[in-house]
Each structure stands twice: as structure tokens, then as C-alpha cells.
XYZ file of C-alpha atoms in Angstrom:
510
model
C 132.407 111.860 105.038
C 132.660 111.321 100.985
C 131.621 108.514 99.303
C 133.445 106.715 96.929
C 133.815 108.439 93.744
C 136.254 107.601 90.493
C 136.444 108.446 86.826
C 137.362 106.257 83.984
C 137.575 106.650 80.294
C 137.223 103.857 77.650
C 140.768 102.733 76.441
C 141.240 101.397 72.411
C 141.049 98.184 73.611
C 137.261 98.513 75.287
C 138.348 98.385 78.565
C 136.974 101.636 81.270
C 140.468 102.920 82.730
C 141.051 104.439 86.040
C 142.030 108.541 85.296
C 140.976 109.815 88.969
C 139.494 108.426 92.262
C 139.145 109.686 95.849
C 140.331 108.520 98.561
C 137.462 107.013 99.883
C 137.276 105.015 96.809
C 141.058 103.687 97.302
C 139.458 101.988 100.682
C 136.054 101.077 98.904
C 138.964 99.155 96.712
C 141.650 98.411 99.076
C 144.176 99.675 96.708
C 147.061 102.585 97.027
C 147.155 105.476 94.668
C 149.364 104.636 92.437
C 148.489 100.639 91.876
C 145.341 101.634 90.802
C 145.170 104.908 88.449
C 145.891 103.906 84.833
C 144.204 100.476 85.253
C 140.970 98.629 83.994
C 138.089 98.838 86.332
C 137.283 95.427 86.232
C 140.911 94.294 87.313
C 139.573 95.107 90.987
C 136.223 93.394 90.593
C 135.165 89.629 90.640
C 133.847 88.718 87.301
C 129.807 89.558 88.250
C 130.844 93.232 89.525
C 132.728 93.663 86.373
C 130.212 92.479 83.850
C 127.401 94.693 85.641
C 129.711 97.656 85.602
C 130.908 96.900 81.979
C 126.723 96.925 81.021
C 126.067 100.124 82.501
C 129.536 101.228 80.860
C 127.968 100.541 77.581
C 124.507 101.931 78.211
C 125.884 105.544 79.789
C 128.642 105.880 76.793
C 126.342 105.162 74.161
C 123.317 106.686 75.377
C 124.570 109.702 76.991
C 122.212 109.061 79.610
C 122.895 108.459 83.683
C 122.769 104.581 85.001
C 122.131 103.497 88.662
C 123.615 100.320 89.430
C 121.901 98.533 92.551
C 122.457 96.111 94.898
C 125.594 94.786 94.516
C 127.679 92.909 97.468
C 130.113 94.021 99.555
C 133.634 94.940 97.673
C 136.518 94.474 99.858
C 137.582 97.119 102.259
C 134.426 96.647 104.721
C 132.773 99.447 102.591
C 129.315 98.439 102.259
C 127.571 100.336 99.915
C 123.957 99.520 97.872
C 124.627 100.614 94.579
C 126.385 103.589 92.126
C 125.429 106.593 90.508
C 127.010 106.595 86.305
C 127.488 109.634 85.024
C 128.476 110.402 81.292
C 130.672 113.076 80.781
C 130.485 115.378 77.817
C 132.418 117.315 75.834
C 131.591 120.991 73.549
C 130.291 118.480 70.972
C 127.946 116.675 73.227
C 130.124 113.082 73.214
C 130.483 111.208 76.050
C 133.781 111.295 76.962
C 134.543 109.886 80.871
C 132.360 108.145 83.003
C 131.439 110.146 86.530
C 131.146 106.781 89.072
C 129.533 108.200 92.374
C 128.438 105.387 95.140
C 125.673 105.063 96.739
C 126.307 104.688 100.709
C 124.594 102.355 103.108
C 122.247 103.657 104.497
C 124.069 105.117 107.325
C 125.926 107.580 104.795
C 122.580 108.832 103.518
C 122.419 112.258 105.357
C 126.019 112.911 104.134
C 124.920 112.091 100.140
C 122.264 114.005 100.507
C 123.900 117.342 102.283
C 126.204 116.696 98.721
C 123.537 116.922 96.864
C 121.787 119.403 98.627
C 125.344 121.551 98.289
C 125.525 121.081 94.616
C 121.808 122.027 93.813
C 122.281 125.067 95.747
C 125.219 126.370 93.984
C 124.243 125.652 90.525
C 120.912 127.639 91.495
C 123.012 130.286 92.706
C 124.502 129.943 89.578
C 121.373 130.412 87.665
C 120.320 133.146 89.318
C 123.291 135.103 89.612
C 124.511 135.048 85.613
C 124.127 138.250 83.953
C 123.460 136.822 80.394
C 119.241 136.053 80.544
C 118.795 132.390 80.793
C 115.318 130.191 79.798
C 114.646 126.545 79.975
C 111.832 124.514 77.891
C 111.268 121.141 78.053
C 110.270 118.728 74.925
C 106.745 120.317 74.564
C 108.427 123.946 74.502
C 106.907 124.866 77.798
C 108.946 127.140 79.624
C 109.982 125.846 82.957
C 112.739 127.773 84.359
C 113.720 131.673 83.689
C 116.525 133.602 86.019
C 116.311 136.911 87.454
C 118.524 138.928 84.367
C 115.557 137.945 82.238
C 113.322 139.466 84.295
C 115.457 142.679 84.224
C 115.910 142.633 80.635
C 112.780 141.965 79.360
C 109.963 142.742 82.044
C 108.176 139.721 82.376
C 107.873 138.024 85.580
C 108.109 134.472 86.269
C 104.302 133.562 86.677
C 103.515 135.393 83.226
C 105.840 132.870 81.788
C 106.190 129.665 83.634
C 104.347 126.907 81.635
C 103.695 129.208 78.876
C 104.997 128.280 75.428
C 108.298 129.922 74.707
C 107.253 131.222 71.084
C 104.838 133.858 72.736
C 108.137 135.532 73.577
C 109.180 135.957 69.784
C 108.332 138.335 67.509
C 105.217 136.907 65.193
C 107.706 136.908 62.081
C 109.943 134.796 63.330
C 108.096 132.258 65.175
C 107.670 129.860 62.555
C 111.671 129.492 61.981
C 111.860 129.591 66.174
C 109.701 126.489 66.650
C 111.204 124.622 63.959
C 114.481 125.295 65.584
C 113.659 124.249 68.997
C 112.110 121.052 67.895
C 115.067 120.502 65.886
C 117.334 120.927 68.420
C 115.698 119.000 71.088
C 115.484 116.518 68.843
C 119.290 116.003 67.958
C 120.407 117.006 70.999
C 122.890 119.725 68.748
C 123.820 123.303 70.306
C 122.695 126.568 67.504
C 123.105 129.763 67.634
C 121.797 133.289 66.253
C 119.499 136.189 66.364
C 115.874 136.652 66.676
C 113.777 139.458 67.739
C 112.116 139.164 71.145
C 109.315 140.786 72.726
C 109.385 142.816 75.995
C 106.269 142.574 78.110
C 105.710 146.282 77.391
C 105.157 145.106 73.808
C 108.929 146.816 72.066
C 110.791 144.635 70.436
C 113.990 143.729 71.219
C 117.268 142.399 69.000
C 118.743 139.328 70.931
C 121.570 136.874 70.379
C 120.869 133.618 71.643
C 122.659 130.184 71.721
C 120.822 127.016 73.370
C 121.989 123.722 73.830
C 119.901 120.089 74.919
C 120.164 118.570 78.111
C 119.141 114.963 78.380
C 118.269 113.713 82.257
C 116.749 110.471 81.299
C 115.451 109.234 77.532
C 112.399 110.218 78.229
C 113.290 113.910 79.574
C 115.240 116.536 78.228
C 115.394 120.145 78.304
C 117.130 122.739 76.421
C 118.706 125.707 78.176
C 118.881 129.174 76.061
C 121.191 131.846 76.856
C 120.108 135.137 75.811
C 122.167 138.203 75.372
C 119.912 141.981 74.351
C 121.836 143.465 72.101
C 119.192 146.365 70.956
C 121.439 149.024 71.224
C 124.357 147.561 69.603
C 121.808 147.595 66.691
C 120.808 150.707 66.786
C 124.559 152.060 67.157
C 125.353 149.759 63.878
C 121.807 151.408 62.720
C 123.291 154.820 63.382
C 126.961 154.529 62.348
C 125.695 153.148 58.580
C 123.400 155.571 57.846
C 125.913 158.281 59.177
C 128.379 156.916 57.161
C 126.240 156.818 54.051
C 124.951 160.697 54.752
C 128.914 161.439 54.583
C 129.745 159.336 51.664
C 126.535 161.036 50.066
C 127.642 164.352 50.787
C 131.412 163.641 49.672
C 129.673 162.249 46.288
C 127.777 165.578 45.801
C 131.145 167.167 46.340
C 133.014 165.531 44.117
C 130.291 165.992 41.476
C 129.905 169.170 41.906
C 133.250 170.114 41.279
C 134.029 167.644 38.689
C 130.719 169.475 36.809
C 132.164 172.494 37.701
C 135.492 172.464 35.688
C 134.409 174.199 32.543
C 132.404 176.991 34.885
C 135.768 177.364 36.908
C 138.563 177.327 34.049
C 137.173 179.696 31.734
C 137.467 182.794 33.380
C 141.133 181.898 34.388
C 142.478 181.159 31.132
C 140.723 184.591 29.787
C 142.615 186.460 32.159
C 145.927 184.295 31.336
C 144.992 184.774 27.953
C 144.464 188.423 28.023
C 147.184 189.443 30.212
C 149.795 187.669 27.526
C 148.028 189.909 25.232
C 148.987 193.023 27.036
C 152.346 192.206 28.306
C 153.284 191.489 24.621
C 151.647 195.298 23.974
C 149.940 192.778 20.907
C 147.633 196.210 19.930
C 149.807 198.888 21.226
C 152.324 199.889 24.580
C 150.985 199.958 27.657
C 152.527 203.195 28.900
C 154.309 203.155 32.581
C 156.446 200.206 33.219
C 154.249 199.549 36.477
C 151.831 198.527 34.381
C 154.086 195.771 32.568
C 155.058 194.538 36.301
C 151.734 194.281 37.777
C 150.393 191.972 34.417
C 153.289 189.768 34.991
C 152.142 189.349 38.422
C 148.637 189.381 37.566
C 149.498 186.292 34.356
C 151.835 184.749 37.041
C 149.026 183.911 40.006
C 146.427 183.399 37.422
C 148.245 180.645 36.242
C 148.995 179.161 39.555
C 145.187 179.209 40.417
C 144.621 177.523 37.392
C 147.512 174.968 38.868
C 145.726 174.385 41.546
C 142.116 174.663 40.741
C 143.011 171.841 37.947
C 144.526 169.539 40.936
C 141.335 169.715 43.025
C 139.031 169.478 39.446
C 141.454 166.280 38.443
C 141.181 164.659 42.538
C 137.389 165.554 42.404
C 136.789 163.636 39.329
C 138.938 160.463 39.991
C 136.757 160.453 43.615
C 133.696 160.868 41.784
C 134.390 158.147 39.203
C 134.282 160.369 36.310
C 137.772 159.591 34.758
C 137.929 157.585 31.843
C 141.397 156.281 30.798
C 142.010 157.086 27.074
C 143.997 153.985 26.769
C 146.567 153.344 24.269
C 150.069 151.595 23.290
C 153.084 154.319 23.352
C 156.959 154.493 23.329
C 157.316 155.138 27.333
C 161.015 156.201 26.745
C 160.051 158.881 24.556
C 157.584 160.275 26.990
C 160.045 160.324 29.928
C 162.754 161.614 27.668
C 160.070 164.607 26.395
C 159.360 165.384 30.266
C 163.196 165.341 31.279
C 163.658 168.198 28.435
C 161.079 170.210 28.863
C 162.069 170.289 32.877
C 165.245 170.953 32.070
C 165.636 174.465 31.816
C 163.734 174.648 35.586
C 166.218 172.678 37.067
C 168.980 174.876 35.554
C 167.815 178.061 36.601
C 167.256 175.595 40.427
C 171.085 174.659 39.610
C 169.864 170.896 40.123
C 170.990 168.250 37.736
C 168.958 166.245 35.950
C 170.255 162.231 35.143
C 168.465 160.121 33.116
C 168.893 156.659 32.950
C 166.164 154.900 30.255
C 167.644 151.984 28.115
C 166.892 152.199 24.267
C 165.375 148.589 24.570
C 162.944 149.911 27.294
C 159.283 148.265 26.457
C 156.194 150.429 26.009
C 153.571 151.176 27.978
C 149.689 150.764 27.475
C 147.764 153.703 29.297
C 147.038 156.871 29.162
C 149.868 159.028 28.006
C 148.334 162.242 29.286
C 147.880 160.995 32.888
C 151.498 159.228 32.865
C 153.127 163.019 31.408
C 151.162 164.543 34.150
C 152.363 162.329 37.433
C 155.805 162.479 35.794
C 155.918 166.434 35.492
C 154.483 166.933 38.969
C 157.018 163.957 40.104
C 159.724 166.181 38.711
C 158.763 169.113 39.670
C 158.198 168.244 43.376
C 162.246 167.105 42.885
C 163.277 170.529 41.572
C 161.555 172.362 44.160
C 162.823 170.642 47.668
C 166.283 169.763 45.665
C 169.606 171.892 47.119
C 171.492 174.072 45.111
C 174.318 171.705 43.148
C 171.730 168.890 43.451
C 170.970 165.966 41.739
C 167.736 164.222 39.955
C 167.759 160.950 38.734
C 164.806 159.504 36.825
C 164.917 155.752 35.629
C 163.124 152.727 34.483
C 163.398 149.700 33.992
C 161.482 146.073 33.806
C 161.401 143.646 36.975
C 161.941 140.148 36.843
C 158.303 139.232 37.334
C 157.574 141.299 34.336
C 156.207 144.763 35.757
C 157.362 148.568 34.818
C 159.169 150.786 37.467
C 159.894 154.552 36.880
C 161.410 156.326 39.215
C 162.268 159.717 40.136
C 164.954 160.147 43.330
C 166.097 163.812 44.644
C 168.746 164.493 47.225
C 166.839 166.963 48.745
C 165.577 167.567 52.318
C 163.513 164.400 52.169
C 160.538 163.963 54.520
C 160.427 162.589 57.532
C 159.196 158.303 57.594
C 156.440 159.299 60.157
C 155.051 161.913 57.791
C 155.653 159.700 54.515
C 151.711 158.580 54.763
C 150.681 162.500 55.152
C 152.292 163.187 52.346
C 150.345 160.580 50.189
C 146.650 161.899 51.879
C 144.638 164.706 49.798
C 145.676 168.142 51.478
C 148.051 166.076 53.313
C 151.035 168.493 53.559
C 154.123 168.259 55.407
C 153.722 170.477 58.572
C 157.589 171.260 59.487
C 159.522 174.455 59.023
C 161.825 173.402 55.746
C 158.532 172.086 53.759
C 156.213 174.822 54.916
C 158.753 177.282 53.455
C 158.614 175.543 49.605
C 155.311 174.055 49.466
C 152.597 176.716 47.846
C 149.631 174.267 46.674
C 147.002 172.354 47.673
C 148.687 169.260 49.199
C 147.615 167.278 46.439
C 150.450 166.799 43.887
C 151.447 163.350 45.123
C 148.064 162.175 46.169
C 146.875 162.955 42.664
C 150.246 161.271 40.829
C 149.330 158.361 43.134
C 145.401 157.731 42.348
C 146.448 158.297 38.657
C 148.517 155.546 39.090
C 146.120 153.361 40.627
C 143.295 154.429 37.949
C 146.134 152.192 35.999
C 146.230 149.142 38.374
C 150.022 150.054 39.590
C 151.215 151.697 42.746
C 153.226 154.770 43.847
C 155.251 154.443 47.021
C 157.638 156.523 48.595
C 161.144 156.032 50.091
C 162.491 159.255 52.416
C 163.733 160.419 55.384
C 165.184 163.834 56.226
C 168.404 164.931 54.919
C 168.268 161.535 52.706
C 166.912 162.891 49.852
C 163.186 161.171 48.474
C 162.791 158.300 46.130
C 159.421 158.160 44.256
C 158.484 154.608 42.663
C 155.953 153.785 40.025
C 154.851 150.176 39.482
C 152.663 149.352 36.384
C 151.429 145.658 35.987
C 153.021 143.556 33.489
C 150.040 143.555 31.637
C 150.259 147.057 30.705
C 153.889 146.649 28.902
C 153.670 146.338 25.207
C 157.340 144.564 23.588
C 158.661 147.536 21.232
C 157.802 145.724 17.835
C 154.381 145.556 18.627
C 153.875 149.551 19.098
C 152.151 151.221 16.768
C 154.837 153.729 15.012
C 154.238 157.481 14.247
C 150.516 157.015 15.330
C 149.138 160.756 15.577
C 146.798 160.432 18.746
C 150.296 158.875 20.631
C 152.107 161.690 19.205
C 150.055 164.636 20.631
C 149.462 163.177 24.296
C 153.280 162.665 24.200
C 153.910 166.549 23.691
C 153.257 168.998 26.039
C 149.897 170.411 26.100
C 149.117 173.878 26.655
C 147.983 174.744 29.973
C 144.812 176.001 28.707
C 143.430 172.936 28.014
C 140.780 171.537 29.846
């Protein structure tokens, strides 16, 4: 049969309220259910039951400790009982929230209190034993008392090699020193930690472990604290692993990108001698060539030369931006003239593509402070990409503009075949191209004109998105930071360097 058992929490006012009882209890007090839960304690007691309850109230909230009452007379009901059992509750912070109130039968209820308690030590052994997460227990002179069996898996000792030994002997010497000060700390003020520490197996390897302990107070004078330990070696060495593989790849994507950004003199030259020498001959400079073959294989000849160059200059420029080898040549220009420069020059391609070219660039339009040769570059390749995947009877528009907040937008929008929304973030990835039939048929590079416009961009601080989907044509949109747009009257006029970057340069260049 149970004994009499109830829970009460301290109300605002002082008083230790009712929140759950068994039925036993409701005889021990003679008192239904419902007259009971939600009221004071001492409303059911005579005034010396209440002020010995209301003591031990004090002593188990405060203290955090367990109280045993004993004693006491009868209570009505017929229940005879010789004392209680005061248990403080706690909660994750270690306060004593509710009060555990357990009687203590006469002693003709003692075999059933003590199969309880018999019951409850079992299972929380079972408890113990069964957890997979390593579990020790120390008491106040860091003596360990109690280890389970996954500790004994994990790391190899067995109980009588540890049992009454001090817990430090299972830390690695380094770390000792912080361990002891931790555990005395924390049996001390009764507060939960947590961490790592390096432990040691009995084989003598060390092992990484995450641990978290917490105190357990039994009486003032005995307390324990309980660590729960979790081997987590091999998640180290997979972190270990991972890093290291990671920097060997970063390394080697370094030496790449060095290599080839060293490389761009070595790799030019020879391209723009045979550019340069095949003009030479198809203009018959020192004299005619002879059969008109020979005229047709120098144009082809000049005409993949220069698209090599095209694209050996793409991976040179990607390689150095990755590498970190770019320096902006930075410098207040008339933005308006630049776009207007690129929009001519382009011109004549789009006529022979029979695409139309709009522009729409106010006369008030601010400058810009950057680099003029990068911004002509991502322009020309924006355009170009528009020519190329534009229909026949087509158009281009390219405008700018300032936002409210103060930043630049350009922007260059085809009504071409567009590119799928899936596939939008291909298309911004080094050799990302776009793997369908209609783009495979147009695209002859290295899949890194937009990638290339878009770290130029960011070399600036803006950002270059992209708005598509198929048959809708593709929108391309620069952002540059307010801080980068100059008001017109404070632009330098007619200055030379602005001048030349604004122009187009020859291919040759390097």
C-alpha cells in the first residue's frame, strides 16, 4: 500500500501550497480532491503540526538539503504515521523549487516503504548502468566512488583500478591543474560546467572527451558530483582531417592561381605575335601573298588566335582576382561617357546580329569612382553576352540610374532565350556554363564571362545579379555603393589617365 505523499510549492505570500497529493494522503488528511489542491498546508494542521512543517519548509527551501520530521501525533483519518521524509525539488539551475513530502508509516507499513525504496534504488542503478554516455562520481575529496559499465568500455579501466583513486590520475598531466581547480570549484558552489579535456585510456592513448558535471548535495556535510563523459576522439581527428584537407586544396588552388596569374606575360606573347604577324600578311604589308588560299587560311589563322587570346585573358584575369593580385587603379570618371563609348563601339556587332541597341543614360547621371578599365570590360562582355543569345529583330537596352538610398545601377536587359531560374547560379560559377541545347549551340568560351564581370564587380564592393528565365529574355544588374558616386561638379574634367581607360584599348595589351 502507498504512503502518504504530496507536493507543495511556496506561494508570494510565504505560505507552502498544495500542487499534487495521493490518495493515500487525501485519507492521511480526511479531505476530497478538490477541497484540498490549491490550498496552504497548514490550513489542515493544528497550529504545532503547522509550525514544525513550516520549519522544515524553511530549512529544505533554503538549504537545498532533505529534512525528516519525527514524531508527530496522529492527524485525523486514523493514519498513524511517525514522521515525514522533505524533499527539495530542483530545477536546471539548481533552485529549489517544490517540496517532495513522503511519510513515514507506522511501523506496520515498513516492509512496504522499504520495497519503495528498494524499487527506486534499483531502477536508478539500472539507470546508471545502462546509459551509453560514460558516467563517474567523486565525492568532496575527489575520490572516485562510482563509475558505470560505458566507462569501462570506453576507456579500459576497470572498476577496482579506479574506485577510491583520485579522479585527476585519469587526465592528461597538462590539464590536471585546471581539472582540480574545476572540481573543487564546482563542488564548492554546487554550479553545473561544461567542456573538454583530454583523458587517459588505461592503455596509456589519450583520448579527446566532452564532459559536463553537476553537484549533488545528500546532506551538508556530503555531496558528490556526477560527470558525464562523452569520447569524442574521432570527431577530432575527422575535424583534424577535414582542415588540413581543406588547407592542402586551398594551397594547391593558391599555387594555381599564382601560377597562372605569373604566367600572363609567358602566355600572351606568343599570341599577339601571331595576331600581329598574320595582320601583317593579310594586309600583303611587304608584298602579295600569291594564291587566295593563302589569304583565307591567315584570316582563319588571325581569327582563332584572337579568340585564344579571348579566352586565355579570361582565365589570366579570374586567376589573378582568386589569387589576390588585382589592384584597382582607382579614379573619379564621367560613367555616362564610358557606357555611351561601349554602346558605340558595340554597335556595329549588333547591326550585323540585326539586334537593337537602346540606351537610356540621363545627362545629369553622377560619376563613378573605380576603375574605368574593369567597369569597360564587365560592360563589353555584358553586351556582348546580349548580342550573342539576342533573336534576330531583337532588342538591348542598357540603363542607369541612382537609387533612392544613394547607390549606382547599370543595367543591361536582352530579349533573348534567357536562361532557365534553376541554372541562373551556374551561370554565375567559374566554367559554369549553361548545359541545354539553345546555349550549347552559342556559347564558345570558357564559362567565365559573367563570373569574371561579377568578381570585378565585387573587387568594387557592388554586386551583379541576374534576372531570367527562358523565352523571357535576361536582365543583368550592377550595384555600386553610394560611396563610389562622385556628383558631376566634382569630376575632374579632360584628365588624360580618365581619358585613355575610357577608350578602347587594343587587344594586345596586357
Amino acid at each position: 500500500m502507498p504512503v502518504p505523499r504530496f507536493i507543495v510549492k511556496p506561494d508570494e505570500d510565504g505560505h507552502y501550497v498544495i500542487q499534487e497529493i495521493n490518495a493515500r494522503a487525501l485519507e492521511y488528511f480526511s479531505r476530497r480532491r478538490e477541497h484540498i489542491i490549491g490550498k496552504p498546508i497548514v490550513d489542515f494542521m493544528d497550529s504545532e503540526n503547522a509550525r514544525h512543517f513550516e520549519q522544515a519548509f524553511e530549512v529544505c527551501m533554503k538549504q537545498k538539503v532533505p529534512v525528516t520530521i519525527q514524531a508527530l501525533p496522529s492527524f485525523p483519518g486514523g493514519v498513524r504515521v511517525y514522521g515525514f521524509w522533505i524533499n527539495p525539488i530542483l530545477d536546471i539551475s539548481g533552485n529549489a523549487v517544490l517540496i517532495d513530502v513522503m511519510a513515514q508509516p507506522d511501523t506496520a507499513d515498513d516492509s512496504i516503504l522499504q520495497r519503495e525504496r528498494d524499487d527506486a534504488i534499483s531502477l536508478l542503478t539500472s539507470i546508471f548502468d545502462v546509459s551509453e554516455v560514460s558516467i563517474v562520481v567523486t565525492d568532496h575529496h575527489r575520490r572516485i566512488v562510482r563509475v558505470n559499465d560505458s566507462f569501462v568500455r570506453a576507456f579500459g579501466w576497470k572498476r577496482d583500478d579506479v574506485i577510491g583513486e583520485d579522479f585527476s590520475f585519469l587526465i592528461a598531466p597538462e590539464e590536471q591543474e585546471v581539472a582540480i581547480r574545476n572540481h573543487d570549484r564546482m563542488m564548492e558552489s554546487g554550479m553545473r560546467s561544461s567542456g573538454e579535456m583530454k583523458m587517459l585510456r588505461k592503455d596509456g592513448a589519450v583520448a579527446n572527451a566532452l564532459f559536463t558535471t553537476a553537484t549533488l548535495e545528500l546532506s551538508q556535510r556530503r555531496r558528490f558530483q556526477v560527470a558525464t563523459i562523452m569520447d569524442i576522439t574521432l570527431r577530432k581527428q575527422m575535424e583534424v582531417s577535414l582542415r588540413m584537407a581543406k588547407e592542402r586544396a586551398d594551397a594547391a588552388n593558391n599555387a594555381k592561381s599564382s601560377f597562372l596569374a605569373n604566367m600572363s606575360h609567358e602566355l600572351r606573347t606568343p599570341l599577339n605575335a601571331i595576331i600581329g604577324f598574320s595582320e601583317i600578311m593579310m594586309n600583303e604589308t611587304f608584298g602579295a601573298l600569291g594564291s587566295p588560299k593563302y589569304s583565307e587560311y591567315l584570316g582563319d589563322i588571325h581569327l582563332s588566335a584572337r579568340h585564344l587570346l579571348e579566352i586565355i585573358n579570361e582565365v589570366l584575369d579570374m586567376s589573378k582576382i582568386e589569387a589576390g593580385k588585382v589592384d584597382l587603379d582607382e579614379q573619379p570618371y564621367n560613367i555616362r561617357d564610358l557606357i555611351v563609348s561601349v554602346t558605340r563601339m558595340m554597335t556595329s556587332r549588333a547591326f550585323t546580329s540585326k539586334v537593337e541597341m537602346i540606351s537610356d543614360v540621363p545627362d545629369d547621371l553622377p560619376g563613378l569612382k573605380s576603375d574605368p578599365r574593369l567597369i569597360r570590360q564587365v560592360l563589353i562582355n555584358l553586351v556582348s553576352n546580349a548580342i550573342k543569345f539576342s533573336k534576330e529583330g531583337g532588342k538591348i537596352h542598357i540603363k542607369s540610374f541612382i537609387k533612392p538610398d544613394g547607390d549606382m545601377v547599370i543595367s543591361v536587359q536582352d530579349e533573348g532565350i534567357g536562361i532557365p531560374k534553376e541554372k541562373i547560379k551556374d551561370a554565375l560559377e567559374p566554367f559554369g556554363q549553361i548545359t541545354d541545347s539553345q546555349h550549347a549551340r552559342e556559347q564558345q568560351g570558357t564559362g567565365l564571362g559573367l563570373p569574371l564581370a561579377k568578381a570585378m564587380i565585387e573587387l568594387h564592393g557592388g554586386t551583379l545579379t541576374l534576372e531570367s528565365d527562358i523565352g523571357q529574355g535576361t536582365k543583368v544588374i550592377i550595384t555600386l555603393p553610394e560611396r563610389r558616386v562622385v556628383p558631376l561638379d566634382q569630376l575632374i574634367v579632360n584628365t588624360n589617365k580618365a581619358k585613355e581607360s575610357i577608350v578602347e584599348k587594343d587587344d594586345t595589351d596586357d
